[in-house]
Tab-separated table of C-alpha atoms in Angstrom:
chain	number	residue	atom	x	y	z
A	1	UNK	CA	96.141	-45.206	43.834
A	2	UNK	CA	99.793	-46.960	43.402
A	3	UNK	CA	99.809	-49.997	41.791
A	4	UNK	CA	95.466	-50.907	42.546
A	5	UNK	CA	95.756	-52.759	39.117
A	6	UNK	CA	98.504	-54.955	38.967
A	7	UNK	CA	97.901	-55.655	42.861
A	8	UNK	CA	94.270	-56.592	42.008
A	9	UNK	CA	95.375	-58.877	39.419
A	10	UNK	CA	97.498	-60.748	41.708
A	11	UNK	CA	94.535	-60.987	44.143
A	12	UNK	CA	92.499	-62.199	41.052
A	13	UNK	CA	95.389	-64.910	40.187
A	14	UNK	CA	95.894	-65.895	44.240
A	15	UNK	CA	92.093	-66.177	44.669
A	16	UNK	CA	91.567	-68.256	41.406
A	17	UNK	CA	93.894	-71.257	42.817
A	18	UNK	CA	92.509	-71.346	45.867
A	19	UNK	CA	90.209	-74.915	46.583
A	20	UNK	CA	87.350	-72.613	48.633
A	21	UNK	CA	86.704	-71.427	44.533
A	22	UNK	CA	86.014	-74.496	43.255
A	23	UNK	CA	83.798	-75.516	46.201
A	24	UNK	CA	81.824	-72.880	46.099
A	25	UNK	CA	81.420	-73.283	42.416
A	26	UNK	CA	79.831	-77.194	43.562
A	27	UNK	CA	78.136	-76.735	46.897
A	28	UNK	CA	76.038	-73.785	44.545
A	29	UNK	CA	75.572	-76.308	41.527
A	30	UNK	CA	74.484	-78.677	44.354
A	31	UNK	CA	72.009	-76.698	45.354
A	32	UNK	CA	70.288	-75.311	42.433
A	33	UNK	CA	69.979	-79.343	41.401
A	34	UNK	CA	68.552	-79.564	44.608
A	35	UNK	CA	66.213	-77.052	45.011
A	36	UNK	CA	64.595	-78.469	41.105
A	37	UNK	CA	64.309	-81.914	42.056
A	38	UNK	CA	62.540	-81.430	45.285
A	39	UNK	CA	59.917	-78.804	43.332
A	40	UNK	CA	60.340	-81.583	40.110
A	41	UNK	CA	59.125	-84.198	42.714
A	42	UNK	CA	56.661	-82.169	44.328
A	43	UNK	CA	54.825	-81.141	41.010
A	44	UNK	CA	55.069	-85.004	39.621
A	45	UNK	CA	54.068	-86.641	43.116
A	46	UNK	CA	51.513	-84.559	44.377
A	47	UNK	CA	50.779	-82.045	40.746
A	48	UNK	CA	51.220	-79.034	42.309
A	49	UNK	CA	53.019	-76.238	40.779
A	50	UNK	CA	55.035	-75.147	44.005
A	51	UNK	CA	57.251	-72.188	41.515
A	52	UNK	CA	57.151	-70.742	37.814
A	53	UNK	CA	60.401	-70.920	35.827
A	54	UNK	CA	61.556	-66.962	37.064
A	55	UNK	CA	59.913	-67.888	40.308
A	56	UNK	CA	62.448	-70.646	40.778
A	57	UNK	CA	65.970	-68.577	40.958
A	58	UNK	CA	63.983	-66.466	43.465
A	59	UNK	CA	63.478	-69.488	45.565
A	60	UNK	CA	67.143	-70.382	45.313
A	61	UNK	CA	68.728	-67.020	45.888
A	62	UNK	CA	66.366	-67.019	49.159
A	63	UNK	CA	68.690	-69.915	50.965
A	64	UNK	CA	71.721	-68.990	49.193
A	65	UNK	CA	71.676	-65.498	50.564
A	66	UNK	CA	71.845	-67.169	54.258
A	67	UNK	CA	74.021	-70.294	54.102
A	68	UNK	CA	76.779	-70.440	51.204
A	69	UNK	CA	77.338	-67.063	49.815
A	70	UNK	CA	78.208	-65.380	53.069
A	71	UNK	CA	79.747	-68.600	54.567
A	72	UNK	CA	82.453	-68.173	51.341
A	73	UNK	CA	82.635	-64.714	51.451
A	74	UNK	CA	83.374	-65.038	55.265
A	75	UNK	CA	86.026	-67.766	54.170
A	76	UNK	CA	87.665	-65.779	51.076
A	77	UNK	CA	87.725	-62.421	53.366
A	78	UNK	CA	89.621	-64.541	56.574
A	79	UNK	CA	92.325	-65.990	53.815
A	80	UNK	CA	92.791	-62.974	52.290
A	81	UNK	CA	93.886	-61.523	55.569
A	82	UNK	CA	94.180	-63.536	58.126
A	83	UNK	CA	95.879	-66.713	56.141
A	84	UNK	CA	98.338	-64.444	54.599
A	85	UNK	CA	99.349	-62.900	57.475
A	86	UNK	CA	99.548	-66.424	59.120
A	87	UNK	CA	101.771	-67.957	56.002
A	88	UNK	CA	103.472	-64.921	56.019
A	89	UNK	CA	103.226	-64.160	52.401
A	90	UNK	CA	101.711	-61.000	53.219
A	91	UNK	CA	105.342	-59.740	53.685
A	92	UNK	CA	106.048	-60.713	50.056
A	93	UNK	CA	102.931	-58.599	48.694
A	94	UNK	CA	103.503	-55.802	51.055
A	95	UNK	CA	107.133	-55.497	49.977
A	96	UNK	CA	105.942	-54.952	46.394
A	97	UNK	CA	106.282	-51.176	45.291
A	98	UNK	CA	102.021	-50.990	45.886
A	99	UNK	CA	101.026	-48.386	48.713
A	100	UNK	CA	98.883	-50.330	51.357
A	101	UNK	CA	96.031	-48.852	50.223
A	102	UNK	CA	96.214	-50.214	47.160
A	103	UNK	CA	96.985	-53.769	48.340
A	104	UNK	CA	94.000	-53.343	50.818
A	105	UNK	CA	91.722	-51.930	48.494
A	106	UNK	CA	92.689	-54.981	45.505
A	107	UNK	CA	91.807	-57.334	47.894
A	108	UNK	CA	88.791	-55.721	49.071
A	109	UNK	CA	87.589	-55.659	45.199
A	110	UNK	CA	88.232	-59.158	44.411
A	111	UNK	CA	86.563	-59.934	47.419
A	112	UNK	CA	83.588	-57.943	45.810
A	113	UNK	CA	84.167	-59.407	42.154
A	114	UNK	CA	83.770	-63.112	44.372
A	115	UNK	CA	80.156	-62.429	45.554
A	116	UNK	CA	79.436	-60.782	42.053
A	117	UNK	CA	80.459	-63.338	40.517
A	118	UNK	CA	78.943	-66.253	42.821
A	119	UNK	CA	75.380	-64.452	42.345
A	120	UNK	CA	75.675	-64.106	38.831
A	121	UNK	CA	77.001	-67.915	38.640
A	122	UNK	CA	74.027	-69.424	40.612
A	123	UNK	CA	71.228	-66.664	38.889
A	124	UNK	CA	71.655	-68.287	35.495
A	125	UNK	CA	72.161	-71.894	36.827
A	126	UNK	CA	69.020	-71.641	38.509
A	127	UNK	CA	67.223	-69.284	35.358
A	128	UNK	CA	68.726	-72.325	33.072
A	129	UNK	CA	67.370	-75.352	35.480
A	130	UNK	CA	63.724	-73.171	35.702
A	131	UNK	CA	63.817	-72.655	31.853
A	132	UNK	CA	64.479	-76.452	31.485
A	133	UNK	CA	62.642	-77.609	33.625
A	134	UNK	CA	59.172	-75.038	33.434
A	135	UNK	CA	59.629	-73.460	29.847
A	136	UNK	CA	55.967	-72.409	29.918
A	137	UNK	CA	55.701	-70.135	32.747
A	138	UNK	CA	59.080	-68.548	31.471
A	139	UNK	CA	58.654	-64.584	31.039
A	140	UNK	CA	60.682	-61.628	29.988
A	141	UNK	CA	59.589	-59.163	33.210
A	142	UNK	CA	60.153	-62.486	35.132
A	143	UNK	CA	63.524	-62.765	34.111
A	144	UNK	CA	64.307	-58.985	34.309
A	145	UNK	CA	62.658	-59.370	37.790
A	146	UNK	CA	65.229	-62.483	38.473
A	147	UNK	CA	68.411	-60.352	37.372
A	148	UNK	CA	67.285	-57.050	39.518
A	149	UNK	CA	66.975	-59.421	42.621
A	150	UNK	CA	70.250	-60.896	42.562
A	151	UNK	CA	72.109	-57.863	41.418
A	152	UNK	CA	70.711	-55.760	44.588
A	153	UNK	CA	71.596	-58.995	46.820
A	154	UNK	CA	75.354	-58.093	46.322
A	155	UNK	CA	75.635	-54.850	48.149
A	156	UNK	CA	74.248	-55.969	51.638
A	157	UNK	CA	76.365	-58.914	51.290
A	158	UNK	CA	79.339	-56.562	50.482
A	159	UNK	CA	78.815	-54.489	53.734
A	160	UNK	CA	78.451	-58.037	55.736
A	161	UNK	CA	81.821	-59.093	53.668
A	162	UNK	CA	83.582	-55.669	54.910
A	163	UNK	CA	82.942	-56.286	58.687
A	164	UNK	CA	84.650	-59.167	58.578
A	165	UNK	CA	87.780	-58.002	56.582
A	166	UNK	CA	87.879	-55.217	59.728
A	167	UNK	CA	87.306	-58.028	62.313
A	168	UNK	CA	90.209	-60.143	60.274
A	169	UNK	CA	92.623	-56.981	60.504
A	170	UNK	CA	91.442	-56.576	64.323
A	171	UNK	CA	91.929	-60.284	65.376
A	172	UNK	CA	94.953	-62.299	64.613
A	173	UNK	CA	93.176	-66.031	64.377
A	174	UNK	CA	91.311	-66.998	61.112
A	175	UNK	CA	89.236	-69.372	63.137
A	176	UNK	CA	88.250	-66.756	65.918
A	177	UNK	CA	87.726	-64.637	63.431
A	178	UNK	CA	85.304	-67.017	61.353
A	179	UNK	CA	83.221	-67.904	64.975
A	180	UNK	CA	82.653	-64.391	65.417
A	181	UNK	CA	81.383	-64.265	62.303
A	182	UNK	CA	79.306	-66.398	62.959
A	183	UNK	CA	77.983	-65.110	66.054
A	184	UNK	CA	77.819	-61.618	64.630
A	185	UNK	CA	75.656	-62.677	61.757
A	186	UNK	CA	73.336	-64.886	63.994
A	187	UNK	CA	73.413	-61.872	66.278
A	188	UNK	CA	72.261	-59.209	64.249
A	189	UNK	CA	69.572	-61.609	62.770
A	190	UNK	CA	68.188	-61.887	66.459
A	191	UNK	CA	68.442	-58.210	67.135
A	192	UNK	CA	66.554	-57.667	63.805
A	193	UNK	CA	63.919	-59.603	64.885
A	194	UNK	CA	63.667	-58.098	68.673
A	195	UNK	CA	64.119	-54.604	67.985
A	196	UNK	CA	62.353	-54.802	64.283
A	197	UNK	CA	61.908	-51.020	64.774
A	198	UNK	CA	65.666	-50.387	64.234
A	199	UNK	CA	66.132	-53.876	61.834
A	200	UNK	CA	67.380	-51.244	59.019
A	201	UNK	CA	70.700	-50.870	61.117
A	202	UNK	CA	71.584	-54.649	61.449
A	203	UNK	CA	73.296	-55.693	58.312
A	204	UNK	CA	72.187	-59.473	57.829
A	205	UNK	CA	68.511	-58.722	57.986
A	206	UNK	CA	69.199	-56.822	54.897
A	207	UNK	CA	70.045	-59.934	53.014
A	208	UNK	CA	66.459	-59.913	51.846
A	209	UNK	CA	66.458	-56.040	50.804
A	210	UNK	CA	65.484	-57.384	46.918
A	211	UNK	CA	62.245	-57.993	47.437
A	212	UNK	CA	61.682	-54.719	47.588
A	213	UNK	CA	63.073	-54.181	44.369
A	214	UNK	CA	60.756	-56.946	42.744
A	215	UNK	CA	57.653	-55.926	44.767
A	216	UNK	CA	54.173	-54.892	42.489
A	217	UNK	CA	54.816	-51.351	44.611
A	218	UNK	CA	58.383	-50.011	44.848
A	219	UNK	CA	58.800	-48.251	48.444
A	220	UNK	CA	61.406	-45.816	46.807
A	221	UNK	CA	61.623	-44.037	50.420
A	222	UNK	CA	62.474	-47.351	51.940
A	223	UNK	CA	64.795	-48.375	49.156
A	224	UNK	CA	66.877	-45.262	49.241
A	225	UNK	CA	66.936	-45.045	53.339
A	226	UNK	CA	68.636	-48.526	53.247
A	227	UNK	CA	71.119	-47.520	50.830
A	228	UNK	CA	72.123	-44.526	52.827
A	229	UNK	CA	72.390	-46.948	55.487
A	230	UNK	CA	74.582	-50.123	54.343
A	231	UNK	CA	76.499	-47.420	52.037
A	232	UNK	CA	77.684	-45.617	55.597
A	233	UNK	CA	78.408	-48.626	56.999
A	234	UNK	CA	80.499	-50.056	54.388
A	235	UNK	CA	82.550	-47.030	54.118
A	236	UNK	CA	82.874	-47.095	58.014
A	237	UNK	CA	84.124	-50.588	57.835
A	238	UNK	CA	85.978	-50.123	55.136
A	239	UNK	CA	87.847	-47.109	56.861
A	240	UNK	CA	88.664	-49.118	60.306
A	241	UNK	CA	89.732	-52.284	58.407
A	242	UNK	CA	91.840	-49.982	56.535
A	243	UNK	CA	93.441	-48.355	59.471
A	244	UNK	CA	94.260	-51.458	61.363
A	245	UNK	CA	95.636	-52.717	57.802
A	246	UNK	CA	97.725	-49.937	57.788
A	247	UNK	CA	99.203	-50.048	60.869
A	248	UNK	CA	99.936	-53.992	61.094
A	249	UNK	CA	103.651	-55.055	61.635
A	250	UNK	CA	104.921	-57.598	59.160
């Protein structure tokens, strides 16, 4: 692919001196802290153990699957696109002697290496707050169970990420755009719940796909059908963002 690496690198550069980075980085310190004061206050006020130290990041990842980490994600994907096109620096990158593809695909991967990177942030914040804070519950499967959980959290939240690069390159306004989002990931929640028969097919109630990973019986069957699933979708949005990309005027 023409000039993928030194494109990605300038996404990586672009991305890193952006404001939404560094408040993402404190809205997810924010609420790890949080989360271990209100179990903190709840096992000193009332002495109950509500969660373990690996039970904790568990707890976290939980909310942070359905409020910040796709809420950034939706933001990063809309300025990556959208903004540029808006500021009209996306003439300046597409000028560059890098094939479309590769621009799309380097911002597609550093869109990737965000939510990679904001899971991994917030799994050993929270694994360092649960150590801290509950260092006798701590085990080594619990740990291994933590890491397996928030590593299979990033491909469902990939897929989401990818419809909304193709909505970005199908709608002009970052703000339409982000409310159709919105509705789209409220959307397929409700569907999930009203048609749970076909739930598999609606991307955001796959958000939750780890447990399966960290359940006492593996459903391999299960596991495997949903990777089929979100892996065909992502290379089906991935394709139509592409092709809109490809064929906007600058």
């Amino acid at each position: 692919m023409v000039g993928f690496k030194p494109a990605f690198i300038n996404e990586i550069v672009k991305l890193l001196k952006k404001k939404k980075i560094v408040a993402a980085a404190i809205l997810s310190i924010l609420a790890v802290l949080i989360g271990q004061v209100a179990v903190t206050a709840i096992k000193h006020g009332l002495g109950l153990r509500v969660v373990g130290s690996t039970e904790f990041p568990l707890v976290v990842l939980s909310i942070f699957i359905y409020t910040i980490l796709p809420l950034f994600a939706t933001f990063v994907a809309i300025d990556m696109f959208n903004g540029e096109f808006s500021s009209n620096t996306m003439k300046i990158t597409l000028t560059r002697p890098v094939s479309r593809l590769g621009v799309y695909s380097a911002k597609v991967a550093t869109l990737a290496l965000f939510i990679l990177a904001n899971l991994m942030f917030v799994m050993i914040l929270s694994i360092l707050a649960g150590l801290l804070f509950n260092p006798s519950s701590a085990s080594l499967i619990g740990i291994i169970r933590v890491v397996l959980a928030y590593s299979a959290t990033f491909l469902p939240v990939f897929v989401f990420a990818l419809l909304v690069v193709l909505l970005s390159n199908l709608i002009r306004g970052g703000l339409a755009v982000f409310f159709l989002s919105i509705i789209v990931f409220i959307g397929f929640k409700f569907l999930g719940i009203v048609f749970s028969t076909y739930s598999s097919f609606f991307i955001t109630t796959m958000f939750d796909w780890y447990t399966l990973w960290i359940s006492e019986t593996m459903n391999g069957y299960k596991i495997f059908r949903q990777i089929l699933i979100m892996a065909g979708s992502g290379i089906m949005f991935f394709t139509a963002g592409y092709y809109l990309f490809d064929r906007k005027d600058i």
